[in-house]
Amino acid sequence: ELGEHRHYMHKEIFEQPQAVIDTLEGRITQEQVLVSSFGHQAETVFQKIERLHIIACGTSYHAGMVAKYWAEDIFRIPCQVEVASEFRYRNPVVENNTLFITISQSGETADTLAALQQIKAMRQSQSSEHAANETNVPELSGISTLTICNVAESSLTREADMVFLTHAGPEIGVASTKAFTTQLVALALLLTSIGKVKRTIPESRENLITNGLQKLPNLIQQALMHEQEIIDIAETFADKQHALFLGRGTMYPIAMEGALKLKEISYIHAEAYPAGELKHGPLALIDENMPVIAIAPLDDLLEKLKSNLQEVKARGGQMIVFEDERSDISSDSGFKVVKATTNVGRITAPITYNILLQLLSYHVALIKGTDVDQPRNLAKSVTVE
Ligand code: M6R
């Protein structure tokens, strides 16, 4: 079953171009998103909603965090994102006209499922309390739930009002790779559909996004071609105990995802920071034993990131930079630079850069000799809290 691959994780990393093709299939045309792929009631629901609230765990939560940046920046839709285990115990205020989105590969994650059940219970009890006129609780209206899931027959798909399936295929490795990529594709389709229905984006933007998504399998393929360079860089981690991942904007959650993957499969302690936070504490950690991995797309924040990286360099940190061919972070020999992507847009960039970080954590784990597909203490599906 593994074919030429040593591990499921490696196989699943290389299946991503196909997973994207399969997830897009039947959901877009050359120029447009098909809103109906979110269900027959999608158009009516999207028309009414005023805000999004995303709830998930682990890697699926990171997909939600990327979507928050997209939702507000590109589509001008207010969006909150939360870890399910926090949401369910903090007695949240729920506002009218909110679309609650749960994201899960397995559809069985206990905390995500409990959060969804809680939202439904609140909707139910608040409207009956209001009807009975016993309290001052205002009536809740316009609450809908949608789940983005990779398993058609699962607890989450049974509970949610609307379901959108990612077509990543079975994911065996405990570390989530292709599921994450297809979750981001699903979120891009969802936001574009909402933006289209609510007219917060012009048609030209919808065309651009669909064109970009159609190019994504190819962009991922190109990213995968950098594997040998990443194998060489992975050597840097042979004797390291810690690593710091930096990004800005959507690359901040991608840095978080890169750090999670490295922790999970190589047992190296890794943290992610938004690069602008360096001065507020983590800069104190930097020395020659701390590799710093930065993601540097060609965007409005590049110049700011460059100066953050010079600060790291000045403290003796070892820099590993994944950048756009035109980003030109540094020709300094203290920087290990992978010129990995070009022509990526705001939606496709985080998805593409993440592929490089997946390969990095995989090859570091190989060097460390850990059990890549079954890391210690972890389960593929977390069905207990
Ligand atoms: O099945 P889910 O997407 O709900 O799982 C959530 C997390 O347990 C999962 O993403 C976990 O963080 C992965 N092992 C990370 O690679």
mmCIF file of C-alpha atoms and ligand atoms in Angstrom:
data_model
loop_
_atom_site.group_PDB
_atom_site.id
_atom_site.type_symbol
_atom_site.label_atom_id
_atom_site.label_comp_id
_atom_site.label_asym_id
_atom_site.label_seq_id
_atom_site.Cartn_x
_atom_site.Cartn_y
_atom_site.Cartn_z
ATOM 1 C CA GLU A 1 0.000 0.000 0.000
ATOM 2 C CA LEU A 2 2.882 2.342 0.727
ATOM 3 C CA GLY A 3 4.343 1.889 -2.767
ATOM 4 C CA GLU A 4 7.588 3.802 -3.094
ATOM 5 C CA HIS A 5 7.049 5.600 0.243
ATOM 6 C CA ARG A 6 8.588 4.634 3.584
ATOM 7 C CA HIS A 7 5.741 6.063 5.621
ATOM 8 C CA TYR A 8 2.095 6.967 5.240
ATOM 9 C CA MET A 9 2.917 10.558 6.107
ATOM 10 C CA HIS A 10 5.250 10.799 3.138
ATOM 11 C CA LYS A 11 2.713 9.134 0.863
ATOM 12 C CA GLU A 12 -0.007 11.491 2.079
ATOM 13 C CA ILE A 13 2.193 14.562 1.567
ATOM 14 C CA PHE A 14 2.672 13.496 -2.046
ATOM 15 C CA GLU A 15 -1.035 12.776 -2.530
ATOM 16 C CA GLN A 16 -1.895 16.434 -1.964
ATOM 17 C CA PRO A 17 -2.137 17.591 -5.580
ATOM 18 C CA GLN A 18 -4.725 14.843 -6.182
ATOM 19 C CA ALA A 19 -6.526 15.536 -2.892
ATOM 20 C CA VAL A 20 -6.975 19.155 -3.991
ATOM 21 C CA ILE A 21 -8.236 18.123 -7.425
ATOM 22 C CA ASP A 22 -10.740 15.754 -5.786
ATOM 23 C CA THR A 23 -11.912 18.388 -3.299
ATOM 24 C CA LEU A 24 -12.462 20.968 -6.048
ATOM 25 C CA GLU A 25 -14.209 18.506 -8.359
ATOM 26 C CA GLY A 26 -17.819 19.517 -8.950
ATOM 27 C CA ARG A 27 -17.485 22.500 -6.615
ATOM 28 C CA ILE A 28 -16.167 25.123 -9.054
ATOM 29 C CA THR A 29 -16.322 25.924 -12.717
ATOM 30 C CA GLN A 30 -13.546 27.694 -14.590
ATOM 31 C CA GLU A 31 -14.678 31.071 -13.233
ATOM 32 C CA GLN A 32 -17.122 30.515 -10.406
ATOM 33 C CA VAL A 33 -17.745 28.742 -7.143
ATOM 34 C CA LEU A 34 -20.869 26.606 -6.934
ATOM 35 C CA VAL A 35 -22.630 27.792 -3.788
ATOM 36 C CA SER A 36 -24.962 24.791 -3.935
ATOM 37 C CA SER A 37 -22.089 22.462 -3.077
ATOM 38 C CA PHE A 38 -22.701 23.558 0.526
ATOM 39 C CA GLY A 39 -26.253 22.217 0.346
ATOM 40 C CA HIS A 40 -29.599 23.348 -0.990
ATOM 41 C CA GLN A 41 -30.207 25.773 1.892
ATOM 42 C CA ALA A 42 -26.727 27.339 1.624
ATOM 43 C CA GLU A 43 -27.732 30.394 -0.379
ATOM 44 C CA THR A 44 -30.513 31.368 2.044
ATOM 45 C CA VAL A 45 -28.303 30.759 5.085
ATOM 46 C CA PHE A 46 -25.314 32.674 3.689
ATOM 47 C CA GLN A 47 -27.571 35.582 2.800
ATOM 48 C CA LYS A 48 -28.546 36.019 6.438
ATOM 49 C CA ILE A 49 -25.358 35.406 8.375
ATOM 50 C CA GLU A 50 -23.341 38.340 9.627
ATOM 51 C CA ARG A 51 -20.389 36.617 11.246
ATOM 52 C CA LEU A 52 -18.477 33.363 11.408
ATOM 53 C CA HIS A 53 -17.320 31.406 14.419
ATOM 54 C CA ILE A 54 -14.920 28.565 13.684
ATOM 55 C CA ILE A 55 -14.316 25.793 16.221
ATOM 56 C CA ALA A 56 -11.785 22.968 15.898
ATOM 57 C CA CYS A 57 -8.748 21.274 17.467
ATOM 58 C CA GLY A 58 -5.079 20.884 16.526
ATOM 59 C CA THR A 59 -4.296 21.128 12.849
ATOM 60 C CA SER A 60 -7.952 21.716 11.992
ATOM 61 C CA TYR A 61 -7.864 24.743 14.310
ATOM 62 C CA HIS A 62 -4.891 26.090 12.370
ATOM 63 C CA ALA A 63 -6.925 25.806 9.160
ATOM 64 C CA GLY A 64 -9.571 27.912 10.899
ATOM 65 C CA MET A 65 -6.966 30.500 11.850
ATOM 66 C CA VAL A 66 -5.850 30.896 8.245
ATOM 67 C CA ALA A 67 -9.499 31.306 7.268
ATOM 68 C CA LYS A 68 -9.950 34.109 9.789
ATOM 69 C CA TYR A 69 -7.279 36.168 8.019
ATOM 70 C CA TRP A 70 -8.916 35.482 4.663
ATOM 71 C CA ALA A 71 -12.457 36.126 5.922
ATOM 72 C CA GLU A 72 -11.763 39.587 7.252
ATOM 73 C CA ASP A 73 -9.083 40.768 4.828
ATOM 74 C CA ILE A 74 -10.484 39.522 1.536
ATOM 75 C CA PHE A 75 -14.186 38.992 2.211
ATOM 76 C CA ARG A 76 -14.847 41.567 4.970
ATOM 77 C CA ILE A 77 -16.752 39.029 7.063
ATOM 78 C CA PRO A 78 -16.127 39.134 10.835
ATOM 79 C CA CYS A 79 -14.670 35.834 11.992
ATOM 80 C CA GLN A 80 -13.673 34.340 15.342
ATOM 81 C CA VAL A 81 -11.711 31.117 15.696
ATOM 82 C CA GLU A 82 -11.501 29.017 18.798
ATOM 83 C CA VAL A 83 -10.105 25.774 20.127
ATOM 84 C CA ALA A 84 -13.096 23.511 20.858
ATOM 85 C CA SER A 85 -12.016 22.569 24.382
ATOM 86 C CA GLU A 86 -11.991 26.265 25.343
ATOM 87 C CA PHE A 87 -15.234 27.174 23.638
ATOM 88 C CA ARG A 88 -17.241 24.447 25.322
ATOM 89 C CA TYR A 89 -16.309 25.416 28.877
ATOM 90 C CA ARG A 90 -16.272 29.196 28.821
ATOM 91 C CA ASN A 91 -19.970 29.934 28.582
ATOM 92 C CA PRO A 92 -19.669 32.011 25.391
ATOM 93 C CA VAL A 93 -22.039 34.755 24.330
ATOM 94 C CA VAL A 94 -23.668 33.657 21.111
ATOM 95 C CA GLU A 95 -24.873 36.343 18.748
ATOM 96 C CA ASN A 96 -27.656 36.176 16.224
ATOM 97 C CA ASN A 97 -26.912 35.446 12.595
ATOM 98 C CA THR A 98 -23.736 33.511 13.261
ATOM 99 C CA LEU A 99 -22.559 30.612 11.152
ATOM 100 C CA PHE A 100 -20.726 28.139 13.402
ATOM 101 C CA ILE A 101 -18.186 26.143 11.450
ATOM 102 C CA THR A 102 -16.632 23.013 12.894
ATOM 103 C CA ILE A 103 -13.615 21.569 11.108
ATOM 104 C CA SER A 104 -12.406 18.022 11.580
ATOM 105 C CA GLN A 105 -10.584 15.368 9.620
ATOM 106 C CA SER A 106 -12.101 12.459 11.537
ATOM 107 C CA GLY A 107 -15.491 13.883 12.453
ATOM 108 C CA GLU A 108 -15.100 12.163 15.822
ATOM 109 C CA THR A 109 -13.047 14.602 17.908
ATOM 110 C CA ALA A 110 -14.782 14.699 21.296
ATOM 111 C CA ASP A 111 -14.319 18.392 22.056
ATOM 112 C CA THR A 112 -15.358 19.568 18.586
ATOM 113 C CA LEU A 113 -18.434 17.372 18.699
ATOM 114 C CA ALA A 114 -19.362 18.580 22.199
ATOM 115 C CA ALA A 115 -18.977 22.208 21.080
ATOM 116 C CA LEU A 116 -21.339 21.624 18.151
ATOM 117 C CA GLN A 117 -23.873 19.893 20.400
ATOM 118 C CA GLN A 118 -23.662 22.783 22.822
ATOM 119 C CA ILE A 119 -24.408 25.347 20.117
ATOM 120 C CA LYS A 120 -27.439 23.356 19.042
ATOM 121 C CA ALA A 121 -28.616 23.053 22.648
ATOM 122 C CA MET A 122 -28.248 26.816 23.188
ATOM 123 C CA ARG A 123 -30.222 27.525 20.037
ATOM 124 C CA GLN A 124 -32.927 25.161 21.185
ATOM 125 C CA SER A 125 -33.211 26.303 24.791
ATOM 126 C CA GLN A 126 -32.922 30.002 24.091
ATOM 127 C CA SER A 127 -35.782 29.918 21.628
ATOM 128 C CA SER A 128 -37.995 27.849 23.932
ATOM 129 C CA GLU A 129 -37.210 30.095 26.934
ATOM 130 C CA HIS A 130 -38.078 33.073 24.813
ATOM 131 C CA ALA A 131 -41.296 31.468 23.669
ATOM 132 C CA ALA A 132 -42.282 30.707 27.259
ATOM 133 C CA ASN A 133 -41.409 34.314 28.107
ATOM 134 C CA GLU A 134 -39.931 33.300 31.434
ATOM 135 C CA THR A 135 -36.676 35.210 31.219
ATOM 136 C CA ASN A 136 -35.138 38.249 29.598
ATOM 137 C CA VAL A 137 -33.051 36.031 27.385
ATOM 138 C CA PRO A 138 -33.354 37.465 23.871
ATOM 139 C CA GLU A 139 -34.404 35.081 21.167
ATOM 140 C CA LEU A 140 -31.539 33.603 19.236
ATOM 141 C CA SER A 141 -32.111 33.648 15.526
ATOM 142 C CA GLY A 142 -30.126 32.931 12.441
ATOM 143 C CA ILE A 143 -27.786 30.400 14.068
ATOM 144 C CA SER A 144 -26.604 27.781 11.598
ATOM 145 C CA THR A 145 -23.984 25.078 11.829
ATOM 146 C CA LEU A 146 -21.729 23.767 9.112
ATOM 147 C CA THR A 147 -19.101 21.081 9.380
ATOM 148 C CA ILE A 148 -16.088 20.623 7.135
ATOM 149 C CA CYS A 149 -15.132 16.992 7.483
ATOM 150 C CA ASN A 150 -13.174 14.253 5.737
ATOM 151 C CA VAL A 151 -15.371 11.342 6.847
ATOM 152 C CA ALA A 152 -18.839 11.232 5.314
ATOM 153 C CA GLU A 153 -20.436 9.020 7.941
ATOM 154 C CA SER A 154 -19.258 10.521 11.201
ATOM 155 C CA SER A 155 -20.612 12.056 14.390
ATOM 156 C CA LEU A 156 -19.981 15.616 13.227
ATOM 157 C CA THR A 157 -21.615 15.165 9.833
ATOM 158 C CA ARG A 158 -24.677 13.719 11.558
ATOM 159 C CA GLU A 159 -24.988 16.676 13.954
ATOM 160 C CA ALA A 160 -24.398 19.651 11.658
ATOM 161 C CA ASP A 161 -27.085 21.479 9.672
ATOM 162 C CA MET A 162 -24.812 21.663 6.636
ATOM 163 C CA VAL A 163 -21.923 19.422 5.636
ATOM 164 C CA PHE A 164 -19.039 19.986 3.263
ATOM 165 C CA LEU A 165 -16.809 16.975 2.700
ATOM 166 C CA THR A 166 -13.118 17.284 1.995
ATOM 167 C CA HIS A 167 -12.064 14.592 -0.445
ATOM 168 C CA ALA A 168 -8.589 13.951 0.912
ATOM 169 C CA GLY A 169 -9.136 10.191 1.048
ATOM 170 C CA PRO A 170 -8.189 8.165 4.124
ATOM 171 C CA GLU A 171 -5.442 9.774 6.187
ATOM 172 C CA ILE A 172 -3.505 7.097 8.088
ATOM 173 C CA GLY A 173 -0.516 9.014 9.466
ATOM 174 C CA VAL A 174 -1.294 10.578 12.841
ATOM 175 C CA ALA A 175 0.179 13.848 11.588
ATOM 176 C CA SER A 176 -2.454 15.574 9.516
ATOM 177 C CA THR A 177 -1.190 16.691 6.106
ATOM 178 C CA LYS A 178 -3.528 16.263 3.164
ATOM 179 C CA ALA A 179 -6.579 16.750 5.377
ATOM 180 C CA PHE A 180 -5.282 20.193 6.382
ATOM 181 C CA THR A 181 -4.640 21.190 2.776
ATOM 182 C CA THR A 182 -8.130 20.178 1.702
ATOM 183 C CA GLN A 183 -9.667 21.933 4.728
ATOM 184 C CA LEU A 184 -8.058 25.147 3.509
ATOM 185 C CA VAL A 185 -9.452 24.543 0.030
ATOM 186 C CA ALA A 186 -12.894 23.951 1.553
ATOM 187 C CA LEU A 187 -12.643 27.152 3.600
ATOM 188 C CA ALA A 188 -11.590 29.142 0.531
ATOM 189 C CA LEU A 189 -14.634 27.794 -1.342
ATOM 190 C CA LEU A 190 -16.897 28.555 1.607
ATOM 191 C CA LEU A 191 -15.705 32.126 2.052
ATOM 192 C CA THR A 192 -15.893 32.792 -1.667
ATOM 193 C CA SER A 193 -19.444 31.429 -1.708
ATOM 194 C CA ILE A 194 -20.452 33.614 1.238
ATOM 195 C CA GLY A 195 -18.730 36.634 -0.302
ATOM 196 C CA LYS A 196 -20.522 36.006 -3.574
ATOM 197 C CA VAL A 197 -23.973 35.613 -1.984
ATOM 198 C CA LYS A 198 -23.504 38.629 0.282
ATOM 199 C CA ARG A 199 -21.807 40.618 -2.474
ATOM 200 C CA THR A 200 -18.781 41.510 -0.384
ATOM 201 C CA ILE A 201 -16.512 40.600 -3.299
ATOM 202 C CA PRO A 202 -16.832 41.581 -6.958
ATOM 203 C CA GLU A 203 -17.186 38.910 -9.614
ATOM 204 C CA SER A 204 -13.643 39.613 -10.774
ATOM 205 C CA ARG A 205 -12.325 38.552 -7.369
ATOM 206 C CA GLU A 206 -14.344 35.343 -7.523
ATOM 207 C CA ASN A 207 -12.767 34.628 -10.924
ATOM 208 C CA LEU A 208 -9.289 35.271 -9.567
ATOM 209 C CA ILE A 209 -9.821 32.945 -6.621
ATOM 210 C CA THR A 210 -11.223 30.109 -8.706
ATOM 211 C CA ASN A 211 -8.366 30.467 -11.172
ATOM 212 C CA GLY A 212 -5.891 30.393 -8.300
ATOM 213 C CA LEU A 213 -7.466 27.280 -6.818
ATOM 214 C CA GLN A 214 -7.291 25.540 -10.156
ATOM 215 C CA LYS A 215 -3.557 26.207 -10.271
ATOM 216 C CA LEU A 216 -3.056 24.917 -6.744
ATOM 217 C CA PRO A 217 -2.340 21.228 -7.565
ATOM 218 C CA ASN A 218 0.465 22.403 -9.811
ATOM 219 C CA LEU A 219 1.834 24.822 -7.210
ATOM 220 C CA ILE A 220 1.883 22.005 -4.657
ATOM 221 C CA GLN A 221 3.664 19.787 -7.171
ATOM 222 C CA GLN A 222 6.330 22.451 -7.594
ATOM 223 C CA ALA A 223 6.723 22.798 -3.828
ATOM 224 C CA LEU A 224 7.226 19.030 -3.541
ATOM 225 C CA MET A 225 10.129 19.281 -5.961
ATOM 226 C CA HIS A 226 12.151 21.061 -3.277
ATOM 227 C CA GLU A 227 12.392 17.900 -1.206
ATOM 228 C CA GLN A 228 16.138 17.390 -1.721
ATOM 229 C CA GLU A 229 16.983 20.914 -0.527
ATOM 230 C CA ILE A 230 14.801 20.320 2.520
ATOM 231 C CA ILE A 231 16.557 16.989 3.233
ATOM 232 C CA ASP A 232 19.850 18.909 3.343
ATOM 233 C CA ILE A 233 18.399 21.550 5.661
ATOM 234 C CA ALA A 234 16.926 18.902 7.985
ATOM 235 C CA GLU A 235 20.524 18.014 8.992
ATOM 236 C CA THR A 236 20.611 21.309 10.907
ATOM 237 C CA PHE A 237 18.196 19.775 13.407
ATOM 238 C CA ALA A 238 20.163 16.577 14.124
ATOM 239 C CA ASP A 239 21.519 17.913 17.426
ATOM 240 C CA LYS A 240 18.819 20.494 18.219
ATOM 241 C CA GLN A 241 16.232 20.452 21.010
ATOM 242 C CA HIS A 242 14.284 23.590 20.126
ATOM 243 C CA ALA A 243 13.052 25.528 17.114
ATOM 244 C CA LEU A 244 11.184 28.760 16.506
ATOM 245 C CA PHE A 245 8.817 29.322 13.572
ATOM 246 C CA LEU A 246 8.021 32.846 12.419
ATOM 247 C CA GLY A 247 5.436 34.250 10.043
ATOM 248 C CA ARG A 248 3.153 37.227 9.625
ATOM 249 C CA GLY A 249 -0.457 37.350 8.456
ATOM 250 C CA THR A 250 -1.689 33.975 7.168
ATOM 251 C CA MET A 251 1.861 32.687 7.563
ATOM 252 C CA TYR A 252 1.515 32.985 11.326
ATOM 253 C CA PRO A 253 -0.981 30.088 11.545
ATOM 254 C CA ILE A 254 1.174 28.256 8.984
ATOM 255 C CA ALA A 255 4.123 28.753 11.360
ATOM 256 C CA MET A 256 1.922 27.323 14.152
ATOM 257 C CA GLU A 257 1.117 24.338 11.997
ATOM 258 C CA GLY A 258 4.811 23.859 11.131
ATOM 259 C CA ALA A 259 5.708 23.942 14.837
ATOM 260 C CA LEU A 260 2.947 21.477 15.737
ATOM 261 C CA LYS A 261 4.104 19.058 13.058
ATOM 262 C CA LEU A 262 7.728 19.240 14.183
ATOM 263 C CA LYS A 263 6.781 18.661 17.846
ATOM 264 C CA GLU A 264 4.424 15.864 17.011
ATOM 265 C CA ILE A 265 6.688 13.702 14.898
ATOM 266 C CA SER A 266 10.270 14.640 15.830
ATOM 267 C CA TYR A 267 9.704 15.501 19.524
ATOM 268 C CA ILE A 268 11.676 18.714 19.104
ATOM 269 C CA HIS A 269 10.228 21.514 21.173
ATOM 270 C CA ALA A 270 8.942 24.069 18.678
ATOM 271 C CA GLU A 271 7.065 27.301 19.057
ATOM 272 C CA ALA A 272 5.506 29.666 16.574
ATOM 273 C CA TYR A 273 5.374 33.416 16.906
ATOM 274 C CA PRO A 274 4.022 36.201 14.789
ATOM 275 C CA ALA A 275 7.325 37.803 13.744
ATOM 276 C CA GLY A 276 6.288 41.172 15.178
ATOM 277 C CA GLU A 277 6.151 39.642 18.676
ATOM 278 C CA LEU A 278 9.867 38.709 18.727
ATOM 279 C CA LYS A 279 10.912 41.760 20.676
ATOM 280 C CA HIS A 280 8.276 41.100 23.293
ATOM 281 C CA GLY A 281 10.026 38.062 24.713
ATOM 282 C CA PRO A 282 11.143 35.246 22.431
ATOM 283 C CA LEU A 283 14.198 37.148 21.153
ATOM 284 C CA ALA A 284 15.767 36.268 24.517
ATOM 285 C CA LEU A 285 15.813 32.606 23.457
ATOM 286 C CA ILE A 286 17.908 33.157 20.364
ATOM 287 C CA ASP A 287 21.415 31.733 20.206
ATOM 288 C CA GLU A 288 23.289 29.359 17.908
ATOM 289 C CA ASN A 289 21.324 26.389 19.276
ATOM 290 C CA MET A 290 17.984 27.767 18.206
ATOM 291 C CA PRO A 291 17.116 27.302 14.534
ATOM 292 C CA VAL A 292 14.592 29.877 13.371
ATOM 293 C CA ILE A 293 12.349 28.968 10.470
ATOM 294 C CA ALA A 294 10.743 31.907 8.686
ATOM 295 C CA ILE A 295 8.141 31.968 5.955
ATOM 296 C CA ALA A 296 8.651 34.904 3.665
ATOM 297 C CA PRO A 297 6.166 35.273 0.826
ATOM 298 C CA LEU A 298 6.282 38.294 -1.410
ATOM 299 C CA ASP A 299 3.637 40.428 0.265
ATOM 300 C CA ASP A 300 3.073 43.765 2.013
ATOM 301 C CA LEU A 301 4.683 42.491 5.208
ATOM 302 C CA LEU A 302 7.957 41.345 3.628
ATOM 303 C CA GLU A 303 10.001 44.398 4.571
ATOM 304 C CA LYS A 304 8.856 44.154 8.180
ATOM 305 C CA LEU A 305 9.732 40.458 8.270
ATOM 306 C CA LYS A 306 13.184 41.199 6.835
ATOM 307 C CA SER A 307 13.998 43.507 9.699
ATOM 308 C CA ASN A 308 12.716 40.939 12.233
ATOM 309 C CA LEU A 309 15.061 38.375 10.698
ATOM 310 C CA GLN A 310 18.042 40.706 10.881
ATOM 311 C CA GLU A 311 17.374 40.980 14.612
ATOM 312 C CA VAL A 312 17.543 37.191 14.900
ATOM 313 C CA LYS A 313 20.712 37.094 12.808
ATOM 314 C CA ALA A 314 22.399 39.682 15.002
ATOM 315 C CA ARG A 315 21.888 37.370 18.021
ATOM 316 C CA GLY A 316 23.567 34.411 16.328
ATOM 317 C CA GLY A 317 20.382 32.536 15.444
ATOM 318 C CA GLN A 318 20.453 30.070 12.555
ATOM 319 C CA MET A 319 17.975 31.183 9.949
ATOM 320 C CA ILE A 320 16.094 28.913 7.594
ATOM 321 C CA VAL A 321 13.935 30.882 5.218
ATOM 322 C CA PHE A 322 11.271 29.649 2.820
ATOM 323 C CA GLU A 323 10.720 32.472 0.416
ATOM 324 C CA ASP A 324 9.287 33.559 -2.896
ATOM 325 C CA GLU A 325 11.768 33.618 -5.754
ATOM 326 C CA ARG A 326 11.542 37.391 -5.689
ATOM 327 C CA SER A 327 11.488 37.908 -1.912
ATOM 328 C CA ASP A 328 15.274 38.193 -1.722
ATOM 329 C CA ILE A 329 15.527 37.985 2.055
ATOM 330 C CA SER A 330 19.288 37.730 2.157
ATOM 331 C CA SER A 331 22.335 36.563 0.278
ATOM 332 C CA ASP A 332 24.075 36.351 3.636
ATOM 333 C CA SER A 333 25.702 32.968 4.230
ATOM 334 C CA GLY A 334 24.170 32.821 7.708
ATOM 335 C CA PHE A 335 20.786 32.249 6.093
ATOM 336 C CA LYS A 336 19.716 28.952 4.555
ATOM 337 C CA VAL A 337 17.243 30.012 1.926
ATOM 338 C CA VAL A 338 14.844 27.879 -0.081
ATOM 339 C CA LYS A 339 13.470 29.855 -2.994
ATOM 340 C CA ALA A 340 10.427 27.764 -3.218
ATOM 341 C CA THR A 341 7.421 29.425 -4.682
ATOM 342 C CA THR A 342 6.428 32.060 -7.096
ATOM 343 C CA ASN A 343 3.182 33.421 -8.422
ATOM 344 C CA VAL A 344 1.171 32.426 -5.411
ATOM 345 C CA GLY A 345 -1.853 34.469 -4.459
ATOM 346 C CA ARG A 346 -3.237 35.309 -1.036
ATOM 347 C CA ILE A 347 -5.309 32.118 -0.913
ATOM 348 C CA THR A 348 -2.822 29.713 -2.445
ATOM 349 C CA ALA A 349 0.286 31.009 -0.623
ATOM 350 C CA PRO A 350 -0.341 29.582 2.878
ATOM 351 C CA ILE A 351 -1.340 26.231 1.382
ATOM 352 C CA THR A 352 1.789 26.078 -0.756
ATOM 353 C CA TYR A 353 4.276 27.153 1.932
ATOM 354 C CA ASN A 354 2.814 24.646 4.361
ATOM 355 C CA ILE A 355 3.858 21.789 2.055
ATOM 356 C CA LEU A 356 7.500 22.783 2.585
ATOM 357 C CA LEU A 357 7.094 22.710 6.357
ATOM 358 C CA GLN A 358 5.476 19.264 6.181
ATOM 359 C CA LEU A 359 8.503 17.977 4.286
ATOM 360 C CA LEU A 360 10.839 19.620 6.783
ATOM 361 C CA SER A 361 9.242 17.991 9.826
ATOM 362 C CA TYR A 362 9.100 14.638 8.041
ATOM 363 C CA HIS A 363 12.814 14.678 7.205
ATOM 364 C CA VAL A 364 13.804 15.927 10.652
ATOM 365 C CA ALA A 365 11.822 13.035 12.160
ATOM 366 C CA LEU A 366 13.668 10.579 9.898
ATOM 367 C CA ILE A 367 16.985 11.914 11.201
ATOM 368 C CA LYS A 368 15.744 11.684 14.789
ATOM 369 C CA GLY A 369 14.583 8.121 14.167
ATOM 370 C CA THR A 370 11.124 8.583 15.663
ATOM 371 C CA ASP A 371 7.995 6.655 14.727
ATOM 372 C CA VAL A 372 6.695 9.014 12.061
ATOM 373 C CA ASP A 373 3.260 7.506 11.498
ATOM 374 C CA GLN A 374 2.539 6.607 15.124
ATOM 375 C CA PRO A 375 4.192 9.221 17.334
ATOM 376 C CA ARG A 376 4.347 8.336 21.018
ATOM 377 C CA ASN A 377 1.375 9.253 23.232
ATOM 378 C CA LEU A 378 -0.864 10.298 20.318
ATOM 379 C CA ALA A 379 -3.939 8.834 18.636
ATOM 380 C CA LYS A 380 -5.230 9.590 15.156
ATOM 381 C CA SER A 381 -8.664 10.357 16.424
ATOM 382 C CA VAL A 382 -9.148 11.955 19.857
ATOM 383 C CA THR A 383 -12.535 10.605 20.886
ATOM 384 C CA VAL A 384 -12.139 11.324 24.607
ATOM 385 C CA GLU A 385 -11.414 14.702 26.134
HETATM 386 O O1 M6R B 1 -9.869 14.756 13.321
HETATM 387 P P1 M6R B 1 -9.647 16.194 13.728
HETATM 388 O O2 M6R B 1 -9.288 17.073 12.577
HETATM 389 O O3 M6R B 1 -10.806 16.741 14.502
HETATM 390 O O4 M6R B 1 -8.410 16.149 14.700
HETATM 391 C C1 M6R B 1 -7.967 17.280 15.383
HETATM 392 C C2 M6R B 1 -6.590 17.097 15.930
HETATM 393 O O5 M6R B 1 -6.564 16.036 16.872
HETATM 394 C C3 M6R B 1 -5.561 16.802 14.847
HETATM 395 O O6 M6R B 1 -5.571 17.769 13.853
HETATM 396 C C4 M6R B 1 -4.142 16.715 15.435
HETATM 397 O O7 M6R B 1 -3.741 17.958 15.922
HETATM 398 C C5 M6R B 1 -3.162 16.167 14.396
HETATM 399 N N1 M6R B 1 -2.558 14.951 14.857
HETATM 400 C C6 M6R B 1 -2.077 17.132 14.021
HETATM 401 O O8 M6R B 1 -1.238 16.625 13.042
#
